[in-house]
PDB file of C-alpha atoms and ligand atoms in Angstrom:
ATOM      1  CA  UNK A  79      -0.147  -0.088   0.055  1.00 44.00           C
ATOM      2  CA  UNK A  80       2.845   2.620   0.946  1.00 41.00           C
ATOM      3  CA  UNK A  81       4.199   4.057  -2.144  1.00 44.00           C
ATOM      4  CA  UNK A  82       7.482   5.980  -3.288  1.00 40.00           C
ATOM      5  CA  UNK A  83       7.959   9.051  -1.370  1.00 40.00           C
ATOM      6  CA  UNK A  84       6.985  12.279  -3.414  1.00 41.00           C
ATOM      7  CA  UNK A  85       8.949  15.138  -2.999  1.00 35.00           C
ATOM      8  CA  UNK A  86       8.110  16.989   0.239  1.00 34.00           C
ATOM      9  CA  UNK A  87       6.809  20.101  -1.901  1.00 33.00           C
ATOM     10  CA  UNK A  88       4.504  18.156  -4.015  1.00 34.00           C
ATOM     11  CA  UNK A  89       0.842  19.053  -3.922  1.00 36.00           C
ATOM     12  CA  UNK A  90      -1.575  16.271  -4.063  1.00 36.00           C
ATOM     13  CA  UNK A  91      -3.908  16.216  -6.917  1.00 34.00           C
ATOM     14  CA  UNK A  92      -7.514  16.676  -6.848  1.00 38.00           C
ATOM     15  CA  UNK A  93      -9.839  17.996  -4.070  1.00 48.00           C
ATOM     16  CA  UNK A  94     -11.356  20.862  -2.927  1.00 53.00           C
ATOM     17  CA  UNK A  95     -10.307  24.152  -2.026  1.00 66.00           C
ATOM     18  CA  UNK A  96     -13.059  25.555   0.232  1.00 90.00           C
ATOM     19  CA  UNK A  97     -12.594  25.412   3.657  1.00 97.00           C
ATOM     20  CA  UNK A  98     -13.232  22.225   5.880  1.00 98.00           C
ATOM     21  CA  UNK A  99     -13.350  21.381   9.169  1.00 98.00           C
ATOM     22  CA  UNK A 100     -13.428  17.596  11.125  1.00 98.00           C
ATOM     23  CA  UNK A 101     -13.827  16.947  14.686  1.00 98.00           C
ATOM     24  CA  UNK A 102     -14.183  14.105  16.546  1.00 97.00           C
ATOM     25  CA  UNK A 103     -17.405  12.580  18.297  1.00 95.00           C
ATOM     26  CA  UNK A 104     -20.908  14.026  17.978  1.00 93.00           C
ATOM     27  CA  UNK A 105     -20.037  17.076  20.487  1.00 94.00           C
ATOM     28  CA  UNK A 106     -17.499  17.993  17.929  1.00 96.00           C
ATOM     29  CA  UNK A 107     -20.556  19.312  15.802  1.00 97.00           C
ATOM     30  CA  UNK A 108     -20.735  22.455  18.385  1.00 96.00           C
ATOM     31  CA  UNK A 109     -17.236  23.413  17.888  1.00 97.00           C
ATOM     32  CA  UNK A 110     -17.630  23.416  14.162  1.00 97.00           C
ATOM     33  CA  UNK A 111     -20.802  25.376  14.555  1.00 97.00           C
ATOM     34  CA  UNK A 112     -18.812  28.047  16.406  1.00 96.00           C
ATOM     35  CA  UNK A 113     -15.746  28.084  14.314  1.00 98.00           C
ATOM     36  CA  UNK A 114     -17.440  27.984  10.836  1.00 98.00           C
ATOM     37  CA  UNK A 115     -18.774  31.432  10.225  1.00 97.00           C
ATOM     38  CA  UNK A 116     -15.145  32.821  10.599  1.00 98.00           C
ATOM     39  CA  UNK A 117     -13.399  30.268   8.909  1.00 98.00           C
ATOM     40  CA  UNK A 118     -15.878  30.410   5.639  1.00 97.00           C
ATOM     41  CA  UNK A 119     -15.691  34.451   5.902  1.00 97.00           C
ATOM     42  CA  UNK A 120     -11.610  33.847   5.544  1.00 96.00           C
ATOM     43  CA  UNK A 121     -10.362  33.047   9.320  1.00 97.00           C
ATOM     44  CA  UNK A 122      -7.337  30.844   9.742  1.00 98.00           C
ATOM     45  CA  UNK A 123      -7.717  27.654  10.548  1.00 98.00           C
ATOM     46  CA  UNK A 124      -5.510  27.906  13.576  1.00 98.00           C
ATOM     47  CA  UNK A 125      -8.257  30.271  14.727  1.00 98.00           C
ATOM     48  CA  UNK A 126     -10.712  27.857  13.998  1.00 98.00           C
ATOM     49  CA  UNK A 127      -9.562  24.438  15.810  1.00 98.00           C
ATOM     50  CA  UNK A 128      -8.930  26.269  18.806  1.00 98.00           C
ATOM     51  CA  UNK A 129     -12.291  28.056  19.099  1.00 98.00           C
ATOM     52  CA  UNK A 130     -13.842  24.534  18.568  1.00 98.00           C
ATOM     53  CA  UNK A 131     -11.597  23.392  21.095  1.00 98.00           C
ATOM     54  CA  UNK A 132     -12.619  25.856  23.482  1.00 97.00           C
ATOM     55  CA  UNK A 133     -16.364  24.971  23.011  1.00 97.00           C
ATOM     56  CA  UNK A 134     -15.920  21.542  24.455  1.00 96.00           C
ATOM     57  CA  UNK A 135     -13.361  22.490  27.084  1.00 97.00           C
ATOM     58  CA  UNK A 136     -16.263  24.842  28.363  1.00 96.00           C
ATOM     59  CA  UNK A 137     -19.108  22.127  28.165  1.00 94.00           C
ATOM     60  CA  UNK A 138     -19.638  20.723  31.364  1.00 93.00           C
ATOM     61  CA  UNK A 139     -21.702  17.673  29.902  1.00 91.00           C
ATOM     62  CA  UNK A 140     -18.448  16.863  27.856  1.00 92.00           C
ATOM     63  CA  UNK A 141     -16.707  14.563  30.412  1.00 90.00           C
ATOM     64  CA  UNK A 142     -13.340  13.796  28.812  1.00 93.00           C
ATOM     65  CA  UNK A 143     -12.237  17.494  27.864  1.00 96.00           C
ATOM     66  CA  UNK A 144     -11.777  20.695  30.153  1.00 96.00           C
ATOM     67  CA  UNK A 145     -14.405  21.306  32.863  1.00 95.00           C
ATOM     68  CA  UNK A 146     -16.612  18.370  33.485  1.00 93.00           C
ATOM     69  CA  UNK A 147     -13.900  15.989  32.329  1.00 95.00           C
ATOM     70  CA  UNK A 148     -13.579  13.092  34.768  1.00 95.00           C
ATOM     71  CA  UNK A 149     -10.485  13.004  37.140  1.00 96.00           C
ATOM     72  CA  UNK A 150      -7.520  10.728  37.770  1.00 96.00           C
ATOM     73  CA  UNK A 151      -7.726   8.055  40.565  1.00 97.00           C
ATOM     74  CA  UNK A 152      -6.964  10.555  43.258  1.00 97.00           C
ATOM     75  CA  UNK A 153      -9.689  12.720  42.364  1.00 97.00           C
ATOM     76  CA  UNK A 154      -7.592  15.572  40.559  1.00 97.00           C
ATOM     77  CA  UNK A 155      -8.227  17.023  37.255  1.00 96.00           C
ATOM     78  CA  UNK A 156      -5.302  17.288  34.688  1.00 96.00           C
ATOM     79  CA  UNK A 157      -5.494  18.760  30.944  1.00 98.00           C
ATOM     80  CA  UNK A 158      -3.790  18.063  28.127  1.00 98.00           C
ATOM     81  CA  UNK A 159      -3.644  19.637  24.569  1.00 98.00           C
ATOM     82  CA  UNK A 160      -1.844  20.067  21.436  1.00 98.00           C
ATOM     83  CA  UNK A 161      -1.949  22.628  18.349  1.00 98.00           C
ATOM     84  CA  UNK A 162      -0.330  22.110  15.180  1.00 98.00           C
ATOM     85  CA  UNK A 163       0.388  23.764  11.711  1.00 98.00           C
ATOM     86  CA  UNK A 164       3.512  22.001  10.688  1.00 98.00           C
ATOM     87  CA  UNK A 165       6.570  19.855  12.009  1.00 98.00           C
ATOM     88  CA  UNK A 166       8.234  23.457  12.713  1.00 97.00           C
ATOM     89  CA  UNK A 167       5.090  24.566  14.478  1.00 98.00           C
ATOM     90  CA  UNK A 168       3.776  22.735  17.233  1.00 98.00           C
ATOM     91  CA  UNK A 169       2.841  23.571  20.835  1.00 98.00           C
ATOM     92  CA  UNK A 170       1.734  21.442  23.534  1.00 98.00           C
ATOM     93  CA  UNK A 171       0.438  21.103  27.635  1.00 98.00           C
ATOM     94  CA  UNK A 172       0.356  18.410  29.624  1.00 98.00           C
ATOM     95  CA  UNK A 173      -1.145  17.699  32.984  1.00 98.00           C
ATOM     96  CA  UNK A 174      -2.321  21.329  33.628  1.00 98.00           C
ATOM     97  CA  UNK A 175      -4.272  21.518  36.878  1.00 97.00           C
ATOM     98  CA  UNK A 176      -5.682  25.181  37.030  1.00 97.00           C
ATOM     99  CA  UNK A 177      -6.387  26.565  33.690  1.00 98.00           C
ATOM    100  CA  UNK A 178      -9.442  25.521  31.417  1.00 97.00           C
ATOM    101  CA  UNK A 179      -8.397  26.581  27.784  1.00 98.00           C
ATOM    102  CA  UNK A 180      -5.527  24.357  27.034  1.00 98.00           C
ATOM    103  CA  UNK A 181      -5.425  24.250  23.343  1.00 98.00           C
ATOM    104  CA  UNK A 182      -5.160  28.062  23.396  1.00 98.00           C
ATOM    105  CA  UNK A 183      -1.998  27.619  25.975  1.00 98.00           C
ATOM    106  CA  UNK A 184      -0.511  25.011  23.787  1.00 98.00           C
ATOM    107  CA  UNK A 185      -1.085  27.539  21.084  1.00 98.00           C
ATOM    108  CA  UNK A 186       0.681  30.197  23.140  1.00 98.00           C
ATOM    109  CA  UNK A 187       3.532  27.895  23.896  1.00 98.00           C
ATOM    110  CA  UNK A 188       3.818  27.379  19.935  1.00 98.00           C
ATOM    111  CA  UNK A 189       3.882  31.279  19.338  1.00 98.00           C
ATOM    112  CA  UNK A 190       5.619  32.620  22.295  1.00 98.00           C
ATOM    113  CA  UNK A 191       8.613  30.147  23.098  1.00 98.00           C
ATOM    114  CA  UNK A 192      10.932  28.068  21.716  1.00 98.00           C
ATOM    115  CA  UNK A 193       9.670  25.015  23.259  1.00 98.00           C
ATOM    116  CA  UNK A 194       7.245  22.408  21.783  1.00 98.00           C
ATOM    117  CA  UNK A 195       5.616  21.338  25.451  1.00 98.00           C
ATOM    118  CA  UNK A 196       5.401  22.488  28.756  1.00 98.00           C
ATOM    119  CA  UNK A 197       4.032  20.004  31.547  1.00 98.00           C
ATOM    120  CA  UNK A 198       2.233  20.303  35.063  1.00 98.00           C
ATOM    121  CA  UNK A 199       3.261  23.400  37.439  1.00 98.00           C
ATOM    122  CA  UNK A 200       5.329  24.644  34.360  1.00 98.00           C
ATOM    123  CA  UNK A 201       2.500  24.765  32.267  1.00 98.00           C
ATOM    124  CA  UNK A 202       0.439  26.404  34.884  1.00 98.00           C
ATOM    125  CA  UNK A 203       3.214  29.116  35.868  1.00 98.00           C
ATOM    126  CA  UNK A 204       3.466  30.026  31.837  1.00 98.00           C
ATOM    127  CA  UNK A 205      -0.401  30.674  31.989  1.00 98.00           C
ATOM    128  CA  UNK A 206      -0.065  32.783  35.020  1.00 98.00           C
ATOM    129  CA  UNK A 207       2.657  34.651  33.589  1.00 98.00           C
ATOM    130  CA  UNK A 208       0.767  35.310  30.428  1.00 97.00           C
ATOM    131  CA  UNK A 209      -2.128  36.759  32.893  1.00 97.00           C
ATOM    132  CA  UNK A 210      -4.265  33.268  32.136  1.00 97.00           C
ATOM    133  CA  UNK A 211      -7.175  33.501  34.476  1.00 96.00           C
ATOM    134  CA  UNK A 212      -7.211  30.457  36.637  1.00 97.00           C
ATOM    135  CA  UNK A 213     -10.379  27.997  36.554  1.00 96.00           C
ATOM    136  CA  UNK A 214     -11.882  25.446  38.759  1.00 94.00           C
ATOM    137  CA  UNK A 215     -11.623  22.298  36.405  1.00 96.00           C
ATOM    138  CA  UNK A 216     -13.522  19.605  38.597  1.00 96.00           C
ATOM    139  CA  UNK A 217     -17.081  19.906  38.300  1.00 95.00           C
ATOM    140  CA  UNK A 218     -19.564  18.698  41.067  1.00 94.00           C
ATOM    141  CA  UNK A 219     -20.980  16.096  38.763  1.00 94.00           C
ATOM    142  CA  UNK A 220     -17.162  14.574  37.825  1.00 94.00           C
ATOM    143  CA  UNK A 221     -16.552  14.513  41.516  1.00 95.00           C
ATOM    144  CA  UNK A 222     -19.608  12.606  42.259  1.00 94.00           C
ATOM    145  CA  UNK A 223     -18.544  10.039  39.283  1.00 93.00           C
ATOM    146  CA  UNK A 224     -15.232  10.021  40.804  1.00 95.00           C
ATOM    147  CA  UNK A 225     -16.662   9.142  44.480  1.00 95.00           C
ATOM    148  CA  UNK A 226     -18.700   6.226  42.974  1.00 94.00           C
ATOM    149  CA  UNK A 227     -15.858   4.962  41.038  1.00 92.00           C
ATOM    150  CA  UNK A 228     -13.497   4.946  44.324  1.00 95.00           C
ATOM    151  CA  UNK A 229     -16.445   2.803  46.079  1.00 93.00           C
ATOM    152  CA  UNK A 230     -16.921   0.402  42.920  1.00 89.00           C
ATOM    153  CA  UNK A 231     -20.100   1.799  42.125  1.00 87.00           C
ATOM    154  CA  UNK A 232     -20.632   2.449  38.222  1.00 87.00           C
ATOM    155  CA  UNK A 233     -19.588   6.444  37.903  1.00 89.00           C
ATOM    156  CA  UNK A 234     -21.794   7.124  35.046  1.00 80.00           C
ATOM    157  CA  UNK A 235     -25.323   5.609  35.592  1.00 65.00           C
ATOM    158  CA  UNK A 236     -26.610   6.823  32.413  1.00 57.00           C
ATOM    159  CA  UNK A 237     -24.198   4.166  30.706  1.00 46.00           C
ATOM    160  CA  UNK A 238     -24.875   1.592  33.019  1.00 37.00           C
ATOM    161  CA  UNK A 239     -28.491   1.404  32.076  1.00 37.00           C
ATOM    162  CA  UNK A 240     -27.472   0.061  28.884  1.00 42.00           C
ATOM    163  CA  UNK A 241     -26.586  -3.227  30.733  1.00 43.00           C
ATOM    164  CA  UNK A 242     -22.748  -2.958  29.790  1.00 48.00           C
ATOM    165  CA  UNK A 243     -20.085  -4.615  31.929  1.00 44.00           C
ATOM    166  CA  UNK A 244     -18.741  -1.790  34.113  1.00 39.00           C
ATOM    167  CA  UNK A 245     -15.241  -1.446  32.138  1.00 39.00           C
ATOM    168  CA  UNK A 246     -17.349  -0.561  29.362  1.00 40.00           C
ATOM    169  CA  UNK A 247     -18.782   2.676  30.270  1.00 48.00           C
ATOM    170  CA  UNK A 248     -15.291   4.424  30.907  1.00 55.00           C
ATOM    171  CA  UNK A 249     -15.829   7.045  28.106  1.00 63.00           C
ATOM    172  CA  UNK A 250     -12.553   8.639  26.273  1.00 65.00           C
ATOM    173  CA  UNK A 251     -13.567  11.369  24.073  1.00 83.00           C
ATOM    174  CA  UNK A 252     -10.889  13.691  23.426  1.00 92.00           C
ATOM    175  CA  UNK A 253     -11.909  16.366  20.735  1.00 97.00           C
ATOM    176  CA  UNK A 254      -9.708  16.420  18.068  1.00 98.00           C
ATOM    177  CA  UNK A 255     -10.199  18.904  15.046  1.00 98.00           C
ATOM    178  CA  UNK A 256      -8.343  19.664  11.674  1.00 98.00           C
ATOM    179  CA  UNK A 257      -9.311  22.354   9.494  1.00 98.00           C
ATOM    180  CA  UNK A 258      -8.181  23.959   6.103  1.00 98.00           C
ATOM    181  CA  UNK A 259      -8.686  27.493   5.571  1.00 97.00           C
ATOM    182  CA  UNK A 260      -9.557  29.517   2.631  1.00 96.00           C
ATOM    183  CA  UNK A 261      -5.739  29.910   2.014  1.00 96.00           C
ATOM    184  CA  UNK A 262      -5.500  26.264   1.923  1.00 96.00           C
ATOM    185  CA  UNK A 263      -3.668  26.349   5.210  1.00 97.00           C
ATOM    186  CA  UNK A 264      -4.146  23.180   7.601  1.00 98.00           C
ATOM    187  CA  UNK A 265      -4.060  23.092  11.286  1.00 98.00           C
ATOM    188  CA  UNK A 266      -5.079  20.700  13.938  1.00 98.00           C
ATOM    189  CA  UNK A 267      -5.985  20.841  17.704  1.00 98.00           C
ATOM    190  CA  UNK A 268      -6.743  18.453  20.485  1.00 98.00           C
ATOM    191  CA  UNK A 269      -7.515  18.878  23.996  1.00 98.00           C
ATOM    192  CA  UNK A 270      -8.630  16.071  26.713  1.00 97.00           C
ATOM    193  CA  UNK A 271      -8.627  15.430  30.290  1.00 96.00           C
ATOM    194  CA  UNK A 272      -7.260  11.869  29.355  1.00 96.00           C
ATOM    195  CA  UNK A 273      -8.320   8.530  30.387  1.00 94.00           C
ATOM    196  CA  UNK A 274     -10.979   8.814  33.537  1.00 94.00           C
ATOM    197  CA  UNK A 275      -9.749   7.761  36.814  1.00 95.00           C
ATOM    198  CA  UNK A 276      -5.977   7.339  35.215  1.00 96.00           C
ATOM    199  CA  UNK A 277      -2.835   6.702  37.518  1.00 97.00           C
ATOM    200  CA  UNK A 278      -1.895  10.303  38.751  1.00 96.00           C
ATOM    201  CA  UNK A 279       0.609  11.544  36.299  1.00 96.00           C
ATOM    202  CA  UNK A 280      -0.083   9.379  33.547  1.00 97.00           C
ATOM    203  CA  UNK A 281      -0.269  11.326  30.182  1.00 97.00           C
ATOM    204  CA  UNK A 282      -1.819   9.775  27.009  1.00 97.00           C
ATOM    205  CA  UNK A 283      -1.389  10.714  23.256  1.00 98.00           C
ATOM    206  CA  UNK A 284      -3.190  13.343  22.952  1.00 98.00           C
ATOM    207  CA  UNK A 285      -0.570  16.239  23.812  1.00 98.00           C
ATOM    208  CA  UNK A 286       2.241  14.541  21.955  1.00 98.00           C
ATOM    209  CA  UNK A 287       2.940  15.366  18.337  1.00 98.00           C
ATOM    210  CA  UNK A 288       2.934  12.325  16.180  1.00 98.00           C
ATOM    211  CA  UNK A 289       0.330  10.774  18.763  1.00 98.00           C
ATOM    212  CA  UNK A 290      -2.881  11.955  19.180  1.00 98.00           C
ATOM    213  CA  UNK A 291      -2.057  15.061  16.418  1.00 98.00           C
ATOM    214  CA  UNK A 292       0.088  15.388  13.587  1.00 98.00           C
ATOM    215  CA  UNK A 293       0.199  17.838  10.468  1.00 98.00           C
ATOM    216  CA  UNK A 294       2.416  18.101   8.283  1.00 98.00           C
ATOM    217  CA  UNK A 295       1.206  20.264   4.826  1.00 96.00           C
ATOM    218  CA  UNK A 296       3.480  17.906   2.739  1.00 96.00           C
ATOM    219  CA  UNK A 297       0.747  15.091   3.686  1.00 98.00           C
ATOM    220  CA  UNK A 298      -2.222  16.203   5.403  1.00 98.00           C
ATOM    221  CA  UNK A 299      -3.358  16.014   9.223  1.00 98.00           C
ATOM    222  CA  UNK A 300      -4.754  13.318  11.473  1.00 98.00           C
ATOM    223  CA  UNK A 301      -6.268  13.270  14.974  1.00 98.00           C
ATOM    224  CA  UNK A 302      -6.754  10.399  17.112  1.00 98.00           C
ATOM    225  CA  UNK A 303      -8.918   9.516  19.946  1.00 97.00           C
ATOM    226  CA  UNK A 304      -9.825   6.785  22.289  1.00 96.00           C
ATOM    227  CA  UNK A 305      -7.380   4.515  24.403  1.00 96.00           C
ATOM    228  CA  UNK A 306      -3.918   6.787  24.029  1.00 97.00           C
ATOM    229  CA  UNK A 307      -1.622   3.881  25.037  1.00 97.00           C
ATOM    230  CA  UNK A 308      -2.962   1.974  21.792  1.00 98.00           C
ATOM    231  CA  UNK A 309      -2.087   5.034  19.650  1.00 98.00           C
ATOM    232  CA  UNK A 310       0.928   5.767  21.181  1.00 98.00           C
ATOM    233  CA  UNK A 311       2.248   2.432  20.475  1.00 98.00           C
ATOM    234  CA  UNK A 312       2.168   3.304  16.680  1.00 98.00           C
ATOM    235  CA  UNK A 313       2.662   6.883  16.526  1.00 98.00           C
ATOM    236  CA  UNK A 314      -0.947   6.947  15.362  1.00 98.00           C
ATOM    237  CA  UNK A 315      -1.075  10.475  13.888  1.00 98.00           C
ATOM    238  CA  UNK A 316       2.208  10.542  12.544  1.00 98.00           C
ATOM    239  CA  UNK A 317       1.548   7.266  10.771  1.00 98.00           C
ATOM    240  CA  UNK A 318      -1.455   8.205   9.191  1.00 98.00           C
ATOM    241  CA  UNK A 319       0.197  11.271   7.725  1.00 98.00           C
ATOM    242  CA  UNK A 320       3.335   9.890   6.602  1.00 98.00           C
ATOM    243  CA  UNK A 321       1.118   7.069   4.903  1.00 98.00           C
ATOM    244  CA  UNK A 322      -0.457  10.084   2.926  1.00 98.00           C
ATOM    245  CA  UNK A 323       2.609  11.908   2.417  1.00 98.00           C
ATOM    246  CA  UNK A 324       3.900   8.552   0.837  1.00 97.00           C
ATOM    247  CA  UNK A 325       0.950   8.451  -1.422  1.00 97.00           C
ATOM    248  CA  UNK A 326      -1.826   6.642   0.409  1.00 98.00           C
ATOM    249  CA  UNK A 327      -5.432   7.806   0.176  1.00 98.00           C
ATOM    250  CA  UNK A 328      -6.759   9.068   3.645  1.00 98.00           C
ATOM    251  CA  UNK A 329      -8.988   6.252   3.978  1.00 98.00           C
ATOM    252  CA  UNK A 330      -5.603   3.826   3.398  1.00 98.00           C
ATOM    253  CA  UNK A 331      -3.814   5.664   5.643  1.00 98.00           C
ATOM    254  CA  UNK A 332      -6.569   5.474   8.499  1.00 98.00           C
ATOM    255  CA  UNK A 333      -6.914   1.722   7.849  1.00 98.00           C
ATOM    256  CA  UNK A 334      -3.064   1.212   7.938  1.00 98.00           C
ATOM    257  CA  UNK A 335      -3.268   2.715  11.630  1.00 98.00           C
ATOM    258  CA  UNK A 336      -6.100   0.459  12.908  1.00 98.00           C
ATOM    259  CA  UNK A 337      -4.449  -2.699  11.655  1.00 98.00           C
ATOM    260  CA  UNK A 338      -1.028  -1.626  13.087  1.00 98.00           C
ATOM    261  CA  UNK A 339      -2.856  -1.251  16.075  1.00 98.00           C
ATOM    262  CA  UNK A 340      -4.710  -4.170  15.691  1.00 97.00           C
ATOM    263  CA  UNK A 341      -1.754  -6.415  15.278  1.00 97.00           C
ATOM    264  CA  UNK A 342       0.557  -4.838  17.987  1.00 97.00           C
ATOM    265  CA  UNK A 343      -2.320  -4.851  20.771  1.00 97.00           C
ATOM    266  CA  UNK A 344      -4.827  -7.155  19.876  1.00 96.00           C
ATOM    267  CA  UNK A 345      -7.353  -4.717  21.588  1.00 95.00           C
ATOM    268  CA  UNK A 346      -9.818  -6.087  24.128  1.00 92.00           C
ATOM    269  CA  UNK A 347     -13.551  -5.598  23.493  1.00 89.00           C
ATOM    270  CA  UNK A 348     -13.831  -2.145  25.595  1.00 88.00           C
ATOM    271  CA  UNK A 349     -10.848  -0.941  24.000  1.00 93.00           C
ATOM    272  CA  UNK A 350     -11.556   1.961  21.125  1.00 95.00           C
ATOM    273  CA  UNK A 351      -9.282   4.068  18.799  1.00 96.00           C
ATOM    274  CA  UNK A 352     -10.919   6.381  16.304  1.00 97.00           C
ATOM    275  CA  UNK A 353      -8.982   8.500  13.967  1.00 98.00           C
ATOM    276  CA  UNK A 354      -9.465  11.339  11.325  1.00 98.00           C
ATOM    277  CA  UNK A 355      -7.067  11.832   8.240  1.00 98.00           C
ATOM    278  CA  UNK A 356      -7.206  14.878   6.287  1.00 98.00           C
ATOM    279  CA  UNK A 357      -5.483  15.601   2.776  1.00 98.00           C
ATOM    280  CA  UNK A 358      -4.102  18.892   2.070  1.00 97.00           C
ATOM    281  CA  UNK A 359      -6.344  19.126  -0.841  1.00 96.00           C
ATOM    282  CA  UNK A 360      -9.483  18.435   1.589  1.00 96.00           C
ATOM    283  CA  UNK A 361     -10.227  14.790   0.800  1.00 97.00           C
ATOM    284  CA  UNK A 362     -10.746  12.833   4.516  1.00 98.00           C
ATOM    285  CA  UNK A 363     -11.596   9.485   5.756  1.00 98.00           C
ATOM    286  CA  UNK A 364     -12.345   8.349   9.485  1.00 98.00           C
ATOM    287  CA  UNK A 365     -11.869   4.577  10.801  1.00 98.00           C
ATOM    288  CA  UNK A 366     -12.059   3.102  14.054  1.00 97.00           C
ATOM    289  CA  UNK A 367     -11.712  -0.333  15.948  1.00 96.00           C
ATOM    290  CA  UNK A 368     -15.370  -0.853  16.285  1.00 94.00           C
ATOM    291  CA  UNK A 369     -18.579   1.175  16.545  1.00 93.00           C
ATOM    292  CA  UNK A 370     -19.379   4.017  18.576  1.00 93.00           C
ATOM    293  CA  UNK A 371     -17.233   6.714  16.718  1.00 95.00           C
ATOM    294  CA  UNK A 372     -18.769   9.735  14.713  1.00 96.00           C
ATOM    295  CA  UNK A 373     -16.904  12.283  13.190  1.00 97.00           C
ATOM    296  CA  UNK A 374     -18.501  16.124  12.602  1.00 97.00           C
ATOM    297  CA  UNK A 375     -18.006  17.271   9.225  1.00 98.00           C
ATOM    298  CA  UNK A 376     -18.015  21.121   8.301  1.00 98.00           C
ATOM    299  CA  UNK A 377     -17.829  21.881   4.329  1.00 97.00           C
ATOM    300  CA  UNK A 378     -19.724  23.368   1.730  1.00 95.00           C
ATOM    301  CA  UNK A 379     -22.425  20.883   2.030  1.00 96.00           C
ATOM    302  CA  UNK A 380     -23.387  22.013   5.941  1.00 96.00           C
ATOM    303  CA  UNK A 381     -22.434  20.940   9.430  1.00 98.00           C
ATOM    304  CA  UNK A 382     -23.607  17.386  10.581  1.00 97.00           C
ATOM    305  CA  UNK A 383     -22.167  14.290  11.879  1.00 97.00           C
ATOM    306  CA  UNK A 384     -20.937  11.218   9.482  1.00 97.00           C
ATOM    307  CA  UNK A 385     -20.270   7.628  10.429  1.00 97.00           C
ATOM    308  CA  UNK A 386     -16.397   6.406   9.929  1.00 97.00           C
ATOM    309  CA  UNK A 387     -15.930   4.982   6.429  1.00 95.00           C
ATOM    310  CA  UNK A 388     -13.910   1.881   8.060  1.00 95.00           C
ATOM    311  CA  UNK A 389     -15.033   0.095  11.397  1.00 96.00           C
ATOM    312  CA  UNK A 390     -12.190  -2.593  11.735  1.00 96.00           C
ATOM    313  CA  UNK A 391     -14.501  -4.514  14.088  1.00 94.00           C
ATOM    314  CA  UNK A 392     -17.908  -4.143  13.127  1.00 89.00           C
ATOM    315  CA  UNK A 393     -19.025  -7.796  14.486  1.00 77.00           C
ATOM    316  CA  UNK A 394     -18.205  -6.443  18.328  1.00 56.00           C
ATOM    317  CA  UNK A 395     -20.184  -4.598  20.499  1.00 54.00           C
ATOM    318  CA  UNK A 396     -20.732  -0.985  20.533  1.00 48.00           C
ATOM    319  CA  UNK A 397     -19.209   1.464  23.267  1.00 44.00           C
ATOM    320  CA  UNK A 398     -22.104   3.594  22.941  1.00 41.00           C
TER     321      UNK A 398
HETATM  322  N1  LIG B  23      -6.763   9.916  23.656  1.00 93.08           N
HETATM  323  C1  LIG B  23      -7.139  10.124  24.989  1.00 93.08           C
HETATM  324  C2  LIG B  23      -5.917   9.608  26.342  1.00 93.08           C
HETATM  325  O1  LIG B  23      -5.345   8.517  25.954  1.00 93.08           O
HETATM  326  C3  LIG B  23      -8.299   9.822  25.704  1.00 93.08           C
HETATM  327  C4  LIG B  23      -9.597  10.285  24.638  1.00 93.08           C
HETATM  328  O2  LIG B  23      -9.400  10.335  23.372  1.00 93.08           O
HETATM  329  O3  LIG B  23     -10.523  10.517  25.160  1.00 93.08           O
HETATM  330  O4  LIG B  23      -5.687  10.138  27.063  1.00 93.08           O
END
């Protein structure tokens, strides 16, 4: 499937020149809706992906991003994020404990420092130094869910009502966004509170360039969501973009990532990974290990959700 590497500046053929936005999960629709008017009025892809991330970070009903996200095993919240427009233009923060808009903070790391990633206290201190207001990240509902989890009760009753085994009800729904603007520039962002009830100190794929997010104008962009450990094992987003840079279609790139994860990890039924790949010309594809994932799409045809084109294990149970 992987073909000869084209010269790095070679544009891909076909596709559309009008703006497009893609985001993970159904709550990505709200972010696309917020960002789309400015993007279609000539705004930048970077502004659009950060605006979409902010929307999920603010939404208390999204329990794996920003305020309302579920804490770690000790009851503490930590947020991770990454933004990227190319291999030399990337910023990230991880284990942020006191600031909500971590995608914006990652952008500040990218634009105002010579570094790529700031972690923990250093990331919070960086935000303080820039005058970013502190936020309470742990919502009352998330704290209650954590208390239930500590006592062995189902943390999220609504999912439990479906009768799934308890381990199946743990959500993992990073907001990952990719956009192309009218100047044909691409940007990506992702923002997450990470896996719920994770070990304190655990950092997943989302803030790490090449794992949860990768953008290379020579190949395209990719964002991943799901069990970060599986994504990190194959450098999932980098792999998807590199496949496209070597000539694969977005669909082939997504399938390659999912097959590599499947081969390496033999994922268990409750483990989900989903990935979206966007070529520089606007062609895109999404795929997932199993049912439950949807992609939010904003393009000339409107703003909507679509099912992934590829589900590797359609016969296994859904996560939703
Ligand atoms: N990939 C994220 C992580 O492992 C979780 C998610 O997608 O919700 O931290």
